Coordinates of C-alpha atoms (C1' of nucleotides) in Angstrom, one line a residue:
Chain A
M1 CA -17.6 -132.1 -53.7
K2 CA -13.4 -130.7 -53.3
R3 CA -14.9 -127.8 -54.5
A4 CA -17.8 -128.2 -51.4
K5 CA -15.2 -129.0 -49.0
K6 CA -12.9 -126.3 -50.1
K7 CA -16.3 -124.2 -49.3
I8 CA -17.3 -125.3 -46.2
F9 CA -13.6 -124.5 -44.7
A10 CA -13.2 -121.1 -46.2
D11 CA -16.6 -121.1 -44.1
F12 CA -15.8 -121.7 -41.0
I13 CA -12.2 -120.0 -41.1
A14 CA -14.3 -116.7 -41.8
Q15 CA -16.7 -117.2 -39.5
R16 CA -14.1 -118.2 -36.7
G17 CA -12.4 -115.0 -38.0
L18 CA -9.5 -117.9 -38.4
K19 CA -6.8 -116.1 -41.6
S20 CA -5.9 -118.0 -45.0
T21 CA -2.9 -119.3 -45.1
K22 CA -1.3 -121.4 -47.9
Q23 CA -0.4 -124.2 -45.7
R24 CA -3.9 -124.4 -44.8
D25 CA -4.8 -124.7 -48.8
I26 CA -2.0 -126.7 -49.8
I27 CA -2.9 -129.4 -46.6
L28 CA -7.0 -129.5 -47.1
D29 CA -5.6 -130.0 -50.9
S30 CA -3.3 -132.8 -49.7
F31 CA -5.5 -134.4 -47.7
L32 CA -9.3 -134.2 -50.2
S33 CA -6.9 -136.1 -52.5
S34 CA -5.8 -139.0 -50.4
D35 CA -6.6 -142.5 -48.6
R36 CA -10.1 -141.4 -46.7
H37 CA -8.2 -142.6 -43.4
L38 CA -5.3 -140.4 -43.3
S39 CA -2.7 -140.3 -40.4
I40 CA -1.7 -137.0 -39.4
E41 CA 2.5 -138.6 -40.0
E42 CA 1.3 -140.2 -43.3
L43 CA 0.0 -136.8 -44.1
Y44 CA 3.2 -134.7 -42.9
L45 CA 4.9 -137.4 -44.7
K46 CA 3.6 -137.2 -48.1
L47 CA 3.6 -132.9 -47.5
R48 CA 6.9 -133.2 -46.9
A49 CA 7.9 -134.6 -50.4
K50 CA 6.3 -131.1 -52.1
H51 CA 6.8 -128.6 -49.6
S52 CA 9.7 -129.2 -47.5
N53 CA 8.3 -126.2 -45.4
I54 CA 5.3 -127.8 -43.4
G55 CA 6.4 -128.4 -39.8
Y56 CA 4.4 -131.4 -38.3
A57 CA 2.7 -128.8 -35.9
T58 CA 0.6 -127.6 -38.3
V59 CA 0.0 -130.4 -39.8
Y60 CA -1.7 -131.3 -36.5
R61 CA -3.5 -128.3 -36.1
T62 CA -5.5 -127.8 -39.5
L63 CA -6.1 -131.2 -39.3
K64 CA -8.2 -130.8 -35.6
L65 CA -9.0 -127.8 -37.7
F66 CA -11.1 -129.9 -39.7
A67 CA -12.4 -132.0 -37.5
E68 CA -14.0 -129.3 -35.8
A69 CA -14.8 -127.2 -39.3
G70 CA -17.2 -130.6 -39.5
I71 CA -15.0 -132.1 -43.0
A72 CA -12.6 -135.2 -40.6
R73 CA -13.9 -136.9 -38.1
E74 CA -10.6 -138.1 -36.0
M75 CA -10.3 -142.2 -35.2
E76 CA -8.3 -145.1 -33.8
F77 CA -8.1 -148.5 -34.6
G78 CA -5.8 -149.9 -31.9
D79 CA -2.4 -148.8 -33.9
G80 CA -1.1 -145.9 -31.9
Q81 CA -2.0 -143.6 -34.6
T82 CA -5.0 -141.6 -34.5
R83 CA -6.3 -140.7 -38.3
Y84 CA -9.1 -138.9 -40.0
E85 CA -11.2 -139.9 -42.5
H86 CA -13.0 -137.0 -44.6
V87 CA -16.7 -136.3 -43.7
V88 CA -19.1 -136.8 -46.0
E89 CA -23.1 -135.2 -44.8
G90 CA -25.4 -137.0 -43.8
E91 CA -23.9 -140.2 -43.5
H92 CA -22.4 -142.0 -41.6
H93 CA -20.9 -145.1 -41.2
D94 CA -18.7 -148.5 -39.8
H95 CA -15.4 -150.2 -41.2
L96 CA -13.4 -153.3 -41.7
V97 CA -10.7 -153.1 -40.3
C98 CA -8.3 -156.1 -42.8
T99 CA -5.6 -157.2 -39.5
R100 CA -2.9 -158.5 -43.0
C101 CA -3.0 -155.2 -45.1
G102 CA -4.1 -152.5 -42.7
S103 CA -6.6 -151.2 -45.3
I104 CA -10.0 -149.9 -43.9
E105 CA -13.7 -150.6 -45.0
E106 CA -16.6 -148.6 -45.0
F107 CA -20.6 -150.3 -44.0
E108 CA -23.9 -148.8 -43.4
N109 CA -26.4 -150.6 -41.4
Q110 CA -29.2 -148.9 -39.8
T111 CA -31.0 -152.5 -38.8
I112 CA -28.3 -151.9 -36.5
E113 CA -28.4 -148.7 -35.8
D114 CA -31.9 -149.2 -34.5
L115 CA -30.6 -152.3 -32.8
Q116 CA -27.8 -150.0 -30.6
T117 CA -30.5 -147.3 -29.6
Q118 CA -32.9 -149.8 -28.9
V119 CA -30.5 -151.6 -26.8
A120 CA -30.0 -147.6 -24.3
A121 CA -32.4 -147.3 -24.7
D122 CA -33.8 -149.7 -22.5
R123 CA -30.8 -148.4 -20.0
G124 CA -32.1 -145.0 -19.4
F125 CA -29.0 -144.5 -21.8
L126 CA -28.4 -142.3 -24.7
I127 CA -25.7 -142.1 -27.7
E128 CA -23.9 -140.0 -28.5
R129 CA -21.3 -141.8 -30.8
H130 CA -20.4 -144.6 -31.0
R131 CA -18.0 -147.0 -32.9
L132 CA -18.2 -150.4 -34.8
E133 CA -15.0 -152.1 -36.1
L134 CA -15.2 -155.3 -37.3
Y135 CA -11.4 -156.6 -37.6
G136 CA -10.7 -159.5 -40.0
V137 CA -9.1 -161.0 -43.2
C138 CA -10.6 -158.6 -46.0
G139 CA -12.0 -161.1 -48.9
K140 CA -8.2 -160.1 -51.2
C141 CA -6.4 -161.4 -48.7
R142 CA -8.0 -165.0 -47.9
S143 CA -8.0 -165.9 -52.0
Chain B
M1 CA -14.8 -167.9 -9.1
K2 CA -12.2 -165.8 -7.6
R3 CA -10.9 -169.2 -7.2
A4 CA -10.9 -170.5 -10.4
K5 CA -9.1 -168.0 -11.9
K6 CA -7.0 -168.1 -9.5
K7 CA -6.5 -171.3 -10.5
I8 CA -6.0 -170.3 -13.6
F9 CA -3.2 -168.8 -13.9
A10 CA -1.4 -170.7 -11.1
D11 CA -2.0 -173.3 -13.7
F12 CA -0.7 -171.0 -16.6
I13 CA 2.3 -169.6 -14.3
A14 CA 3.1 -173.9 -14.0
Q15 CA 2.8 -174.5 -17.7
R16 CA 5.5 -171.8 -18.7
G17 CA 7.7 -172.0 -16.0
L18 CA 7.0 -168.8 -14.4
K19 CA 7.3 -168.2 -10.8
S20 CA 4.7 -167.7 -8.8
T21 CA 5.5 -164.7 -5.9
K22 CA 3.9 -162.6 -3.4
Q23 CA 3.8 -160.1 -6.0
R24 CA 1.6 -161.2 -8.6
D25 CA -1.2 -163.0 -5.7
I26 CA -1.2 -159.4 -4.5
I27 CA -1.7 -158.4 -8.1
L28 CA -4.5 -161.3 -8.5
D29 CA -6.5 -160.6 -5.7
S30 CA -6.4 -156.6 -5.8
F31 CA -7.3 -157.1 -9.8
L32 CA -9.7 -159.5 -8.7
S33 CA -11.3 -157.7 -5.8
S34 CA -11.8 -154.8 -7.8
D35 CA -14.5 -152.8 -10.8
R36 CA -14.4 -154.7 -13.9
H37 CA -12.4 -152.4 -16.1
L38 CA -9.0 -151.3 -14.6
S39 CA -6.4 -148.8 -15.6
I40 CA -2.9 -149.8 -15.1
E41 CA -2.7 -145.8 -13.6
E42 CA -5.9 -147.6 -11.6
L43 CA -4.8 -151.1 -9.8
Y44 CA -0.6 -149.3 -9.4
L45 CA -2.5 -147.1 -7.3
K46 CA -4.7 -149.0 -5.0
L47 CA -2.2 -151.5 -4.4
R48 CA 0.1 -148.8 -3.4
A49 CA -2.5 -148.0 -0.2
K50 CA -1.1 -151.2 1.2
H51 CA 2.4 -151.9 -0.4
S52 CA 4.4 -149.5 -1.0
N53 CA 6.5 -151.4 -2.4
I54 CA 4.6 -152.8 -4.7
G55 CA 5.6 -151.1 -8.7
Y56 CA 4.4 -149.9 -11.8
A57 CA 6.2 -151.8 -13.4
T58 CA 5.0 -155.1 -11.5
V59 CA 1.2 -154.0 -12.7
Y60 CA 2.2 -153.9 -15.9
R61 CA 4.0 -156.7 -16.6
T62 CA 1.9 -158.7 -14.1
L63 CA -2.0 -157.5 -16.3
K64 CA -0.1 -158.3 -19.0
L65 CA 0.7 -161.9 -18.1
F66 CA -3.3 -161.5 -16.4
A67 CA -4.2 -160.8 -20.7
E68 CA -1.6 -163.6 -22.0
A69 CA -3.4 -166.6 -19.5
G70 CA -6.7 -166.1 -20.5
I71 CA -8.6 -163.5 -17.7
A72 CA -7.9 -160.9 -18.9
R73 CA -9.0 -158.9 -21.9
E74 CA -6.9 -155.1 -22.8
M75 CA -9.7 -152.6 -23.6
E76 CA -9.0 -148.7 -25.1
F77 CA -12.3 -146.2 -24.3
G78 CA -10.5 -143.9 -26.1
D79 CA -9.3 -141.5 -23.2
G80 CA -5.3 -142.6 -23.9
Q81 CA -5.2 -145.7 -20.5
T82 CA -5.4 -148.9 -21.2
R83 CA -8.0 -150.6 -19.7
Y84 CA -7.9 -154.0 -18.4
E85 CA -11.7 -155.8 -17.7
H86 CA -12.0 -159.3 -16.2
V87 CA -12.6 -161.9 -18.8
V88 CA -15.5 -164.5 -17.8
E89 CA -15.4 -168.4 -19.5
G90 CA -17.6 -168.0 -22.8
E91 CA -19.0 -164.8 -22.7
H92 CA -18.8 -161.3 -24.8
H93 CA -19.9 -158.0 -24.5
D94 CA -20.1 -155.0 -26.2
H95 CA -20.0 -151.3 -24.2
L96 CA -21.9 -148.3 -22.6
V97 CA -19.4 -145.5 -22.1
C98 CA -20.7 -142.7 -20.4
T99 CA -18.9 -139.1 -21.4
R100 CA -20.0 -137.8 -17.4
C101 CA -18.8 -140.5 -15.2
G102 CA -17.1 -142.8 -17.3
S103 CA -18.9 -145.5 -16.1
I104 CA -19.1 -148.3 -18.2
E105 CA -22.2 -150.8 -18.4
E106 CA -22.0 -154.2 -20.2
F107 CA -24.4 -155.7 -23.2
E108 CA -24.7 -158.2 -25.4
N109 CA -26.8 -158.1 -28.2
Q110 CA -26.9 -162.3 -30.9
T111 CA -29.3 -159.8 -33.4
I112 CA -26.4 -157.5 -33.6
E113 CA -23.6 -159.9 -33.4
D114 CA -25.3 -162.0 -36.3
L115 CA -25.8 -159.0 -38.0
Q116 CA -22.2 -157.9 -38.4
T117 CA -21.1 -161.3 -39.3
Q118 CA -23.9 -161.1 -42.5
V119 CA -22.4 -157.1 -43.4
A120 CA -19.0 -159.6 -43.5
A121 CA -19.6 -162.2 -45.5
D122 CA -21.9 -160.0 -47.8
R123 CA -17.9 -158.8 -48.7
G124 CA -15.7 -161.9 -47.9
F125 CA -14.5 -160.4 -45.2
L126 CA -14.0 -163.4 -42.3
I127 CA -14.1 -161.5 -38.7
E128 CA -11.8 -162.3 -36.2
R129 CA -12.7 -159.8 -33.6
H130 CA -14.8 -156.6 -33.1
R131 CA -15.7 -153.1 -30.6
L132 CA -18.8 -151.5 -30.5
E133 CA -19.2 -148.9 -27.7
L134 CA -21.4 -146.9 -27.3
Y135 CA -20.9 -143.2 -26.1
G136 CA -23.4 -141.3 -24.8
V137 CA -25.2 -140.0 -21.2
C138 CA -25.9 -143.0 -18.5
G139 CA -29.8 -143.2 -16.6
K140 CA -27.1 -141.9 -13.7
C141 CA -26.3 -138.6 -15.4
R142 CA -29.3 -138.0 -16.7
S143 CA -31.9 -138.0 -13.9
Chain C
dG1 C1' 1.6 -99.0 -45.8
dT2 C1' 1.2 -100.0 -40.7
dT3 C1' -0.2 -103.0 -37.4
dA4 C1' -2.1 -106.2 -34.3
dA5 C1' -3.8 -110.7 -35.0
dA6 C1' -3.5 -115.3 -36.0
dG7 C1' 0.1 -118.3 -37.8
dT8 C1' 3.4 -121.2 -38.6
dG9 C1' 7.5 -124.8 -37.6
dA10 C1' 11.3 -126.5 -35.0
dA11 C1' 12.1 -127.3 -30.9
dT12 C1' 10.4 -129.4 -26.6
dT13 C1' 7.3 -131.2 -23.6
dC14 C1' 4.2 -134.8 -22.2
dC15 C1' 2.5 -139.1 -21.0
dA16 C1' 1.3 -143.9 -21.1
dC17 C1' 3.5 -147.2 -21.4
dT18 C1' 7.6 -150.6 -22.3
dT19 C1' 12.3 -151.8 -22.0
dT20 C1' 16.8 -151.9 -19.1
dC21 C1' 19.4 -153.8 -15.7
dA22 C1' 21.7 -155.2 -11.4
dA23 C1' 20.3 -156.2 -7.6
dT24 C1' 16.5 -160.0 -5.3
dT25 C1' 14.1 -164.0 -4.9
dG26 C1' 11.8 -168.3 -6.0
dG27 C1' 12.1 -173.4 -6.4
dA28 C1' 14.4 -177.3 -8.3
dG29 C1' 18.1 -180.6 -7.6
dC30 C1' 21.1 -181.9 -3.8
Chain D
dG1 C1' 17.4 -176.6 5.1
dC2 C1' 21.0 -175.2 1.0
dT3 C1' 23.1 -173.3 -3.7
dC4 C1' 22.3 -172.4 -7.3
dC5 C1' 20.8 -169.8 -11.6
dA6 C1' 17.0 -168.5 -14.2
dA7 C1' 13.2 -165.7 -13.8
dT8 C1' 11.7 -162.0 -11.0
dT9 C1' 11.6 -156.9 -9.1
dG10 C1' 11.3 -152.3 -9.0
dA11 C1' 13.5 -147.5 -10.5
dA12 C1' 15.8 -145.2 -14.0
dA13 C1' 15.9 -144.3 -18.5
dG14 C1' 13.6 -145.1 -23.0
dT15 C1' 9.6 -144.5 -27.2
dG16 C1' 7.0 -143.0 -30.1
dG17 C1' 2.8 -140.2 -31.6
dA18 C1' 0.5 -136.4 -29.5
dA19 C1' 0.4 -131.9 -28.0
dT20 C1' 2.7 -126.7 -26.6
dT21 C1' 5.9 -123.8 -26.3
dC22 C1' 7.8 -119.8 -28.5
dA23 C1' 11.1 -116.5 -31.7
dC24 C1' 10.1 -115.0 -35.4
dT25 C1' 6.5 -114.4 -39.9
dT26 C1' 1.8 -113.4 -42.4
dT27 C1' -2.5 -112.0 -43.0
dA28 C1' -5.8 -109.0 -43.7
dA29 C1' -8.1 -104.9 -42.3
dC30 C1' -7.6 -100.2 -41.7

DNA sequence: GTTAAAGTGAATTCCACTTTCAATTGGAGC
DNA sequence: GCTCCAATTGAAAGTGGAATTCACTTTAAC
């Protein structure tokens, strides 16, 4: 899967006439082997540990590129930081966010999706995207 | 209803040992007779038109107070600005946000709520609150 | 190898709040 | 009404994360 993502990004780069650089390679590598919901800051700090010469701006711009290339998605869970999550082809999911430990789980529910579409249709509204987040206490924190 | 909200806020003020000031009265009045999803900036500008002596910081702090008093709720719809919506006793609703004109509609769907609770329960997760927003094009913008 | 376009990163700016602080103002007790 | 003091106000300064600038570097296509 990591291969596939790299391929997608390489194609994106080529198709847009952009350049392949070692910073982008490093950032992509690090992103792909990271937690599924990473903020710019977190990735930047992680990178600094090994590559002290990569700037915040580059991480910021590269993540934006990932989003444009379709291998990452921008998310925000109310802590004021934009997070980037890995995009899996054809998959859509919503989130369960633990307000104690901050962990983020994912879930899918087609029935909920269908109901959303119906609610919108009833009002002549055409849905482009949605966000559904459930905040609460995860199993681990409850026990 | 406007009366009821004013009563709630007056009680809140009294109970917390805070003071009743003309700025707070003016801001509350303006808030209650406004659109249901107002940003600080929007309310501030609206107020400036009639009362040039009310500062941004006061509007900001007063809206926070409204939220604490339970007559307003903080919301954020991805445009980077915090919005305050009117709270109606015992009511819960989600939002339909038009990405063209920025209008915000509300809706309720108990079945969706129930499914959310069930999804969470299946994972040992206890929901405290949630956010569900559908982004797309409203009926008006489509026609 | 040359070179022009693309990329980089330290530093700066932007922006939406948030807090500070000196001056002002309710309001409880005379 | 008058005093006193904590609460309030608003201009201005501060914050923190995002976004942009700009003076170099690198790439990659000749």
